[in-house]
Short mmCIF file of C-alpha atoms in Angstrom, two decimals:
data_model
loop_
_atom_site.label_atom_id
_atom_site.label_comp_id
_atom_site.label_asym_id
_atom_site.label_seq_id
_atom_site.Cartn_x
_atom_site.Cartn_y
_atom_site.Cartn_z
CA UNK B 814 0.01 0.06 0.02
CA UNK B 815 2.83 2.40 0.84
CA UNK B 816 4.56 1.79 -2.52
CA UNK B 817 1.22 2.15 -4.38
CA UNK B 818 0.81 5.67 -3.00
CA UNK B 819 4.24 6.85 -4.34
CA UNK B 820 4.64 9.31 -7.15
CA UNK B 821 7.12 8.97 -10.04
CA UNK B 822 9.95 10.85 -8.17
CA UNK B 823 9.65 8.49 -5.15
CA UNK B 824 9.48 5.39 -7.28
CA UNK B 825 12.60 6.52 -9.09
CA UNK B 826 14.42 7.16 -5.79
CA UNK B 827 13.39 3.69 -4.51
CA UNK B 828 14.34 1.84 -7.63
CA UNK B 829 17.62 3.81 -7.89
CA UNK B 830 18.34 2.89 -4.22
CA UNK B 831 17.74 -0.80 -4.89
CA UNK B 832 20.03 -0.59 -7.98
CA UNK B 833 17.17 -1.24 -10.38
CA UNK B 834 16.30 0.45 -13.69
CA UNK B 835 14.53 3.77 -12.89
CA UNK B 836 13.50 4.88 -16.35
CA UNK B 837 10.06 4.56 -17.95
CA UNK B 838 6.46 5.51 -17.26
CA UNK B 839 4.89 5.59 -13.84
CA UNK B 840 3.04 2.27 -14.57
CA UNK B 841 6.34 0.50 -15.37
CA UNK B 842 8.08 2.00 -12.34
CA UNK B 843 5.22 0.96 -9.99
CA UNK B 844 5.21 -2.63 -11.42
CA UNK B 845 9.01 -2.83 -10.87
CA UNK B 846 8.75 -1.46 -7.27
CA UNK B 847 5.85 -3.82 -6.41
CA UNK B 848 7.86 -6.77 -7.85
CA UNK B 849 10.78 -5.71 -5.68
CA UNK B 850 8.55 -5.80 -2.53
CA UNK B 851 6.95 -9.18 -3.49
CA UNK B 852 10.26 -10.80 -4.30
CA UNK B 853 11.37 -10.21 -0.68
CA UNK B 854 13.51 -7.04 -0.50
CA UNK B 855 16.35 -6.36 1.90
CA UNK B 856 15.76 -4.58 5.28
CA UNK B 857 17.57 -1.50 3.88
CA UNK B 858 14.97 -1.25 1.07
CA UNK B 859 12.09 -1.66 3.55
CA UNK B 860 13.51 1.20 5.60
CA UNK B 861 13.84 3.28 2.48
CA UNK B 862 10.15 2.67 1.58
CA UNK B 863 9.07 3.72 5.12
CA UNK B 864 11.27 6.80 4.93
CA UNK B 865 9.86 7.85 1.54
CA UNK B 866 6.31 7.19 2.80
CA UNK B 867 6.90 9.26 5.92
CA UNK B 868 8.23 12.08 3.72
CA UNK B 869 5.14 11.81 1.52
CA UNK B 870 2.64 11.82 4.39
CA UNK B 871 4.35 13.58 7.26
CA UNK B 872 2.98 12.50 10.66
CA UNK B 873 2.99 16.07 11.92
CA UNK B 874 0.05 16.98 9.63
CA UNK B 875 -3.26 16.78 11.37
CA UNK B 876 -5.57 16.66 8.40
CA UNK B 877 -4.59 19.42 6.04
CA UNK B 878 -5.19 22.46 8.23
CA UNK B 879 -1.51 22.79 9.10
CA UNK B 880 0.01 23.41 5.68
CA UNK B 881 3.16 24.88 7.12
CA UNK B 882 4.32 21.44 8.23
CA UNK B 883 4.24 20.04 4.73
CA UNK B 884 7.08 22.07 3.45
CA UNK B 885 10.05 20.93 5.57
CA UNK B 886 8.74 17.37 5.22
CA UNK B 887 8.62 17.53 1.47
CA UNK B 888 12.05 19.17 0.93
CA UNK B 889 14.61 20.33 3.38
CA UNK B 890 14.92 23.64 1.58
CA UNK B 891 15.84 26.96 2.96
CA UNK B 892 12.50 28.57 3.87
CA UNK B 893 13.43 31.74 2.22
CA UNK B 894 14.50 30.11 -1.13
CA UNK B 895 11.12 29.69 -2.73
CA UNK B 896 7.46 30.53 -2.41
CA UNK B 897 5.21 28.02 -0.60
CA UNK B 898 2.85 27.23 -3.55
CA UNK B 899 5.32 25.48 -5.89
CA UNK B 900 6.52 23.38 -2.90
CA UNK B 901 2.97 22.22 -2.27
CA UNK B 902 2.43 21.40 -5.82
CA UNK B 903 5.62 19.42 -5.95
CA UNK B 904 4.76 17.48 -2.86
CA UNK B 905 1.52 16.53 -4.65
CA UNK B 906 -0.65 18.18 -2.07
CA UNK B 907 -3.06 20.90 -3.20
CA UNK B 908 -4.10 23.55 -0.75
CA UNK B 909 -7.67 22.65 0.42
CA UNK B 910 -10.23 24.28 2.65
CA UNK B 911 -9.58 22.65 6.07
CA UNK B 912 -13.29 21.73 6.38
CA UNK B 913 -13.10 19.23 3.46
CA UNK B 914 -10.91 16.86 5.43
CA UNK B 915 -11.71 15.63 8.85
CA UNK B 916 -8.59 15.62 11.06
CA UNK B 917 -7.55 12.14 11.87
CA UNK B 918 -5.24 10.77 14.52
CA UNK B 919 -1.68 10.42 13.13
CA UNK B 920 -1.92 6.63 13.34
CA UNK B 921 -5.16 6.35 11.53
CA UNK B 922 -4.83 4.21 8.33
CA UNK B 923 -7.70 6.11 6.69
CA UNK B 924 -5.57 9.27 6.47
CA UNK B 925 -3.74 8.55 3.25
CA UNK B 926 -7.01 7.50 1.61
CA UNK B 927 -8.73 10.74 2.68
CA UNK B 928 -5.75 12.70 1.24
CA UNK B 929 -6.11 10.94 -2.06
CA UNK B 930 -9.91 11.31 -2.16
CA UNK B 931 -9.71 14.96 -1.31
CA UNK B 932 -7.12 15.52 -3.95
CA UNK B 933 -9.17 13.87 -6.68
CA UNK B 934 -12.35 15.75 -5.47
CA UNK B 935 -10.34 19.00 -5.70
CA UNK B 936 -8.99 18.17 -9.16
CA UNK B 937 -12.46 17.35 -10.50
CA UNK B 938 -13.68 20.79 -9.59
CA UNK B 939 -10.73 22.57 -11.28
CA UNK B 940 -10.85 22.68 -15.12
CA UNK B 941 -7.31 21.38 -16.18
CA UNK B 942 -5.46 23.79 -18.37
CA UNK B 943 -3.94 22.36 -21.64
CA UNK B 944 -0.41 21.23 -20.61
CA UNK B 945 2.43 20.89 -23.16
CA UNK B 946 3.97 17.40 -23.16
CA UNK B 947 6.29 16.79 -20.26
CA UNK B 948 8.74 14.67 -22.31
CA UNK B 949 8.52 16.19 -25.76
CA UNK B 950 10.63 14.50 -28.52
CA UNK B 951 13.27 17.12 -28.06
CA UNK B 952 16.75 16.05 -29.15
CA UNK B 953 19.86 17.91 -28.13
CA UNK B 954 22.90 18.23 -30.38
CA UNK B 955 25.58 15.83 -29.32
CA UNK B 956 28.64 17.42 -27.76
CA UNK B 957 31.92 15.97 -29.03
CA UNK B 958 33.79 16.57 -25.74
CA UNK B 959 31.23 14.56 -23.72
CA UNK B 960 30.11 10.90 -23.88
CA UNK B 961 26.64 10.43 -22.44
CA UNK B 962 26.68 7.53 -19.92
CA UNK B 963 23.12 7.84 -18.54
CA UNK B 964 19.97 10.04 -18.82
CA UNK B 965 19.01 11.22 -15.33
CA UNK B 966 16.07 13.45 -16.46
CA UNK B 967 14.62 13.14 -19.98
CA UNK B 968 14.01 16.40 -21.88
CA UNK B 969 11.19 17.97 -19.87
CA UNK B 970 9.22 21.10 -20.77
CA UNK B 971 9.65 24.07 -18.47
CA UNK B 972 5.84 24.52 -18.30
CA UNK B 973 4.41 27.90 -17.49
CA UNK B 974 2.39 27.23 -14.43
CA UNK B 975 0.97 30.81 -13.69
CA UNK B 976 0.35 34.10 -15.50
CA UNK B 977 3.26 35.65 -13.60
CA UNK B 978 6.32 36.76 -15.69
CA UNK B 979 8.75 34.83 -13.49
CA UNK B 980 8.22 31.05 -13.34
CA UNK B 981 9.71 28.41 -11.07
CA UNK B 982 9.81 24.66 -11.59
CA UNK B 983 11.24 21.85 -9.47
CA UNK B 984 12.84 18.59 -10.61
CA UNK B 985 14.13 15.63 -8.68
CA UNK B 986 16.68 12.97 -9.69
CA UNK B 987 18.52 10.28 -7.76
CA UNK B 988 21.84 8.56 -8.48
CA UNK B 989 22.33 4.78 -8.26
CA UNK B 990 25.25 3.45 -6.07
CA UNK B 991 27.08 2.53 -9.38
CA UNK B 992 26.70 6.09 -10.76
CA UNK B 993 27.97 7.67 -7.41
CA UNK B 994 30.98 5.33 -7.59
CA UNK B 995 31.70 6.31 -11.21
CA UNK B 996 31.62 10.05 -10.35
CA UNK B 997 33.78 9.63 -7.19
CA UNK B 998 36.55 7.52 -8.81
CA UNK B 999 36.77 10.02 -11.82
CA UNK B 1000 38.31 12.85 -9.84
CA UNK B 1001 41.38 13.77 -11.89
CA UNK B 1002 43.63 16.60 -12.93
CA UNK B 1003 42.30 18.33 -15.95
CA UNK B 1004 44.26 20.51 -18.37
CA UNK B 1005 45.19 23.74 -16.59
CA UNK B 1006 46.23 22.04 -13.29
CA UNK B 1007 42.69 22.11 -11.73
CA UNK B 1008 41.22 19.04 -10.17
CA UNK B 1009 37.73 18.06 -11.14
CA UNK B 1010 35.47 15.04 -11.87
CA UNK B 1011 35.67 13.80 -15.45
CA UNK B 1012 32.38 11.94 -14.91
CA UNK B 1013 29.84 14.76 -14.38
CA UNK B 1014 26.25 15.53 -13.85
CA UNK B 1015 25.30 17.84 -16.76
CA UNK B 1016 22.29 20.00 -16.99
CA UNK B 1017 21.23 21.19 -20.47
CA UNK B 1018 18.62 23.72 -21.48
CA UNK B 1019 17.26 24.28 -25.02
CA UNK B 1020 14.23 25.45 -26.96
CA UNK B 1021 11.38 22.95 -26.84
CA UNK B 1022 11.58 22.40 -30.58
CA UNK B 1023 11.30 19.03 -32.21
CA UNK B 1024 12.13 19.86 -35.85
CA UNK B 1025 15.87 19.23 -35.52
CA UNK B 1026 18.50 18.57 -32.78
CA UNK B 1027 18.81 21.68 -30.58
CA UNK B 1028 21.77 23.63 -29.42
CA UNK B 1029 22.00 24.72 -25.76
CA UNK B 1030 19.91 27.83 -25.20
CA UNK B 1031 19.03 29.64 -21.95
CA UNK B 1032 15.71 31.31 -21.21
CA UNK B 1033 15.80 34.92 -19.99
CA UNK B 1034 16.59 35.79 -16.42
CA UNK B 1035 17.70 32.23 -15.72
CA UNK B 1036 18.35 31.26 -12.12
CA UNK B 1037 19.28 27.66 -11.15
CA UNK B 1038 19.44 26.17 -7.67
CA UNK B 1039 20.70 22.67 -6.92
CA UNK B 1040 19.72 21.36 -3.56
CA UNK B 1041 18.91 24.86 -2.41
CA UNK B 1042 22.24 26.35 -3.39
CA UNK B 1043 22.63 28.84 -6.29
CA UNK B 1044 24.52 27.60 -9.28
CA UNK B 1045 26.78 30.30 -10.81
CA UNK B 1046 26.04 30.44 -14.58
CA UNK B 1047 29.02 30.65 -16.95
CA UNK B 1048 30.05 33.84 -18.83
CA UNK B 1049 28.33 37.03 -18.12
CA UNK B 1050 26.13 38.45 -20.84
CA UNK B 1051 27.24 41.81 -22.20
CA UNK B 1052 25.44 44.87 -20.73
CA UNK B 1053 22.00 45.66 -22.01
CA UNK B 1054 21.97 47.29 -25.49
CA UNK B 1055 19.24 49.85 -26.10
CA UNK B 1056 17.61 48.65 -22.84
CA UNK B 1057 17.30 45.03 -24.25
CA UNK B 1058 18.78 42.36 -22.17
CA UNK B 1059 21.28 40.39 -24.37
CA UNK B 1060 21.22 36.58 -24.12
CA UNK B 1061 24.26 34.69 -22.79
CA UNK B 1062 25.53 32.01 -25.09
CA UNK B 1063 24.08 28.66 -24.15
CA UNK B 1064 26.30 25.79 -23.06
CA UNK B 1065 25.96 22.63 -20.93
CA UNK B 1066 26.20 23.20 -17.20
CA UNK B 1067 28.35 20.96 -15.00
CA UNK B 1068 26.44 20.88 -11.69
CA UNK B 1069 28.46 18.02 -10.12
CA UNK B 1070 29.84 20.30 -7.35
CA UNK B 1071 26.36 20.89 -5.88
CA UNK B 1072 25.09 17.33 -6.34
CA UNK B 1073 24.77 15.05 -3.26
CA UNK B 1074 27.05 12.14 -4.15
CA UNK B 1075 24.92 9.56 -2.38
CA UNK B 1076 22.38 7.06 -3.56
CA UNK B 1077 20.36 7.38 -0.39
CA UNK B 1078 19.31 11.07 -0.80
CA UNK B 1079 17.60 12.43 -3.94
CA UNK B 1080 18.77 15.70 -5.58
CA UNK B 1081 16.41 18.66 -6.22
CA UNK B 1082 16.84 21.18 -9.00
CA UNK B 1083 14.89 24.51 -8.98
CA UNK B 1084 14.83 26.51 -12.26
CA UNK B 1085 13.31 29.96 -12.40
CA UNK B 1086 13.10 31.99 -15.54
CA UNK B 1087 11.20 34.81 -17.21
CA UNK B 1088 8.53 33.54 -19.61
CA UNK B 1089 8.52 34.81 -23.23
CA UNK B 1090 5.59 34.75 -25.57
CA UNK B 1091 5.83 32.02 -28.15
CA UNK B 1092 9.00 30.58 -26.70
CA UNK B 1093 9.11 27.48 -24.44
CA UNK B 1094 12.14 25.67 -23.14
CA UNK B 1095 13.15 22.19 -22.21
CA UNK B 1096 15.60 20.93 -19.57
CA UNK B 1097 17.35 17.59 -19.19
CA UNK B 1098 20.06 16.06 -16.95
CA UNK B 1099 22.72 13.58 -18.00
CA UNK B 1100 25.64 11.68 -16.49
CA UNK B 1101 28.49 12.32 -18.92
CA UNK B 1102 32.21 11.60 -19.25
CA UNK B 1103 34.31 14.61 -20.25
CA UNK B 1104 36.90 13.96 -22.99
CA UNK B 1105 40.12 15.84 -23.91
CA UNK B 1106 41.21 17.10 -27.30
CA UNK B 1107 43.87 14.36 -27.33
CA UNK B 1108 41.18 11.67 -26.91
CA UNK B 1109 39.19 13.20 -29.81
CA UNK B 1110 42.28 13.36 -31.99
CA UNK B 1111 42.82 9.63 -31.24
CA UNK B 1112 39.30 8.84 -32.33
CA UNK B 1113 39.76 10.86 -35.46
CA UNK B 1114 42.89 8.87 -36.41
CA UNK B 1115 41.02 5.61 -35.72
CA UNK B 1116 38.49 6.77 -38.35
CA UNK B 1117 41.24 6.38 -40.91
CA UNK B 1118 42.99 8.69 -43.35
CA UNK B 1119 41.29 9.68 -46.56
CA UNK B 1120 42.93 8.28 -49.63
CA UNK B 1121 45.23 10.74 -51.59
CA UNK B 1122 43.17 9.84 -54.67
CA UNK B 1123 40.31 11.81 -53.26
CA UNK B 1124 42.45 15.10 -53.19
CA UNK B 1125 43.91 14.21 -56.67
CA UNK B 1126 40.37 13.99 -58.06
CA UNK B 1127 39.40 17.21 -56.38
CA UNK B 1128 42.47 19.02 -57.88
CA UNK B 1129 41.64 17.67 -61.37
CA UNK B 1130 38.02 18.74 -61.00
CA UNK B 1131 39.08 22.30 -60.05
CA UNK B 1132 41.60 22.48 -62.95
CA UNK B 1133 39.22 21.19 -65.60
CA UNK B 1134 38.26 24.02 -67.78
CA UNK B 1135 34.57 24.88 -67.42
CA UNK B 1136 33.24 25.63 -70.96
CA UNK B 1137 30.72 28.16 -69.56
CA UNK B 1138 33.33 30.08 -67.67
CA UNK B 1139 35.44 32.60 -69.37
CA UNK B 1140 38.21 32.36 -66.78
CA UNK B 1141 40.00 29.03 -66.59
CA UNK B 1142 41.66 27.97 -63.34
CA UNK B 1143 45.31 27.20 -64.25
CA UNK B 1144 46.83 27.03 -60.81
CA UNK B 1145 45.76 26.14 -57.24
CA UNK B 1146 47.69 27.56 -54.36
CA UNK B 1147 47.73 25.59 -51.08
CA UNK B 1148 49.82 26.54 -48.13
CA UNK B 1149 51.57 23.91 -45.91
CA UNK B 1150 51.17 26.35 -42.96
CA UNK B 1151 48.19 25.92 -40.75
CA UNK B 1152 45.92 29.00 -40.85
CA UNK B 1153 45.29 28.57 -37.08
CA UNK B 1154 48.72 28.24 -35.58
CA UNK B 1155 50.83 29.70 -38.47
CA UNK B 1156 53.12 26.65 -38.22
CA UNK B 1157 53.64 23.79 -40.58
CA UNK B 1158 50.76 21.32 -40.78
CA UNK B 1159 51.49 18.10 -38.88
CA UNK B 1160 48.00 16.38 -39.11
CA UNK B 1161 46.32 17.94 -42.28
CA UNK B 1162 42.59 17.95 -41.76
CA UNK B 1163 39.38 19.55 -43.21
CA UNK B 1164 35.63 18.94 -43.10
CA UNK B 1165 33.96 16.78 -45.79
CA UNK B 1166 31.48 19.69 -46.01
CA UNK B 1167 34.25 22.10 -47.18
CA UNK B 1168 35.00 22.57 -50.92
CA UNK B 1169 38.50 23.95 -50.62
CA UNK B 1170 41.79 22.03 -50.74
CA UNK B 1171 43.50 23.98 -47.99
CA UNK B 1172 43.80 21.98 -44.77
CA UNK B 1173 44.22 23.03 -41.16
CA UNK B 1174 45.96 21.18 -38.34
CA UNK B 1175 43.62 18.70 -36.54
CA UNK B 1176 45.37 18.87 -33.14
CA UNK B 1177 45.18 22.66 -33.07
CA UNK B 1178 41.60 22.81 -34.23
CA UNK B 1179 40.49 20.36 -31.50
CA UNK B 1180 42.51 22.24 -28.80
CA UNK B 1181 40.84 25.53 -29.68
CA UNK B 1182 37.32 23.99 -29.73
CA UNK B 1183 38.07 22.37 -26.36
CA UNK B 1184 38.54 25.92 -24.87
CA UNK B 1185 35.70 27.54 -26.85
CA UNK B 1186 33.59 25.30 -28.98
CA UNK B 1187 32.64 27.04 -32.18
CA UNK B 1188 33.36 24.30 -34.76
CA UNK B 1189 33.96 26.90 -37.52
CA UNK B 1190 36.38 26.06 -40.33
CA UNK B 1191 39.35 28.57 -40.18
CA UNK B 1192 39.66 28.57 -43.98
CA UNK B 1193 36.10 29.21 -45.20
CA UNK B 1194 34.28 30.15 -41.95
CA UNK B 1195 31.58 27.55 -42.53
CA UNK B 1196 30.48 24.95 -40.00
CA UNK B 1197 33.07 22.18 -39.63
CA UNK B 1198 31.59 19.79 -37.03
CA UNK B 1199 33.74 17.16 -35.37
CA UNK B 1200 31.68 14.32 -37.07
CA UNK B 1201 32.50 15.70 -40.47
CA UNK B 1202 36.28 16.05 -40.06
CA UNK B 1203 38.65 13.89 -42.18
CA UNK B 1204 42.44 13.56 -42.22
CA UNK B 1205 43.73 14.19 -45.68
CA UNK B 1206 46.20 11.51 -46.90
#
């Protein structure tokens, strides 16, 4: 009965704690959790179920008249950090007139049923607004410098919940013992002498647009808190121009430093933003492994070197007189100096999407994009994505 009353977030925490798969719809999660109980779970899992249940239906609440007691029980958040209403919505309890629920003694088994009944009664009275999909088919562009190990929160719409300009939304995710171990053992020295985790919890924001893979994109006046602590956003936006707030360039956010590295306690993310007409955003959280430019260069070499015949054919094509053109190309100039580093090319490279013969140095190009990922060809200024790079034999 306790497990049946859990919401998705609690089911995910429970399954994650027990080392089971915690992805899927609520029905699948519930079936998995009930199977876990029926198959005779360990005492630790039983304690976890009771703890989650107590958090869901705190004993301090006598009926629903004392709403102030819900908040600390739902989340141990700083009381000044957020308004009461979103917290109540998150804990699945809607403010109700105290007359609609008769106060019960804390030990009464009818209490949880009354809460459920009261909730459904309240929801029947309220016309439900049209809600955009919670997991739209949003795809994010893959980031060459990160390998995705796990999806912690699928792309989820930042749904506008009120007519106020500033919105706030809460999300919960839990790490499995295996994921916690992977993060902890990945602590390493990164380029630049700083020490950081190479396995990271990465938060990504983008437009809720399904037509093509999306680049990272932040909503206006973005503010992110992880477990009640403010997350500093990278790179300040330039000062307002003509009174219009300029957007900061979007990039993935490494929130590992504020994440609780424990499989016993779930993590909470609060995102607040200013709503814009006609624009909606999506958030997702991943467990990723950060790669270096040296690793990407190694992968590029493993892809193989393009046969010199390709370049020979390209040269012949460019030198073949075009009958419609009055000017014939009689010579092609190619420099052996890399346009990036102004040094002799060691690993000549270009994108398959480029039409020029001129190459740039692969190692230098990857190092520059590791510091500031633009993926622009230094020869023709067109997009030269990592996936389209080839080494010229």
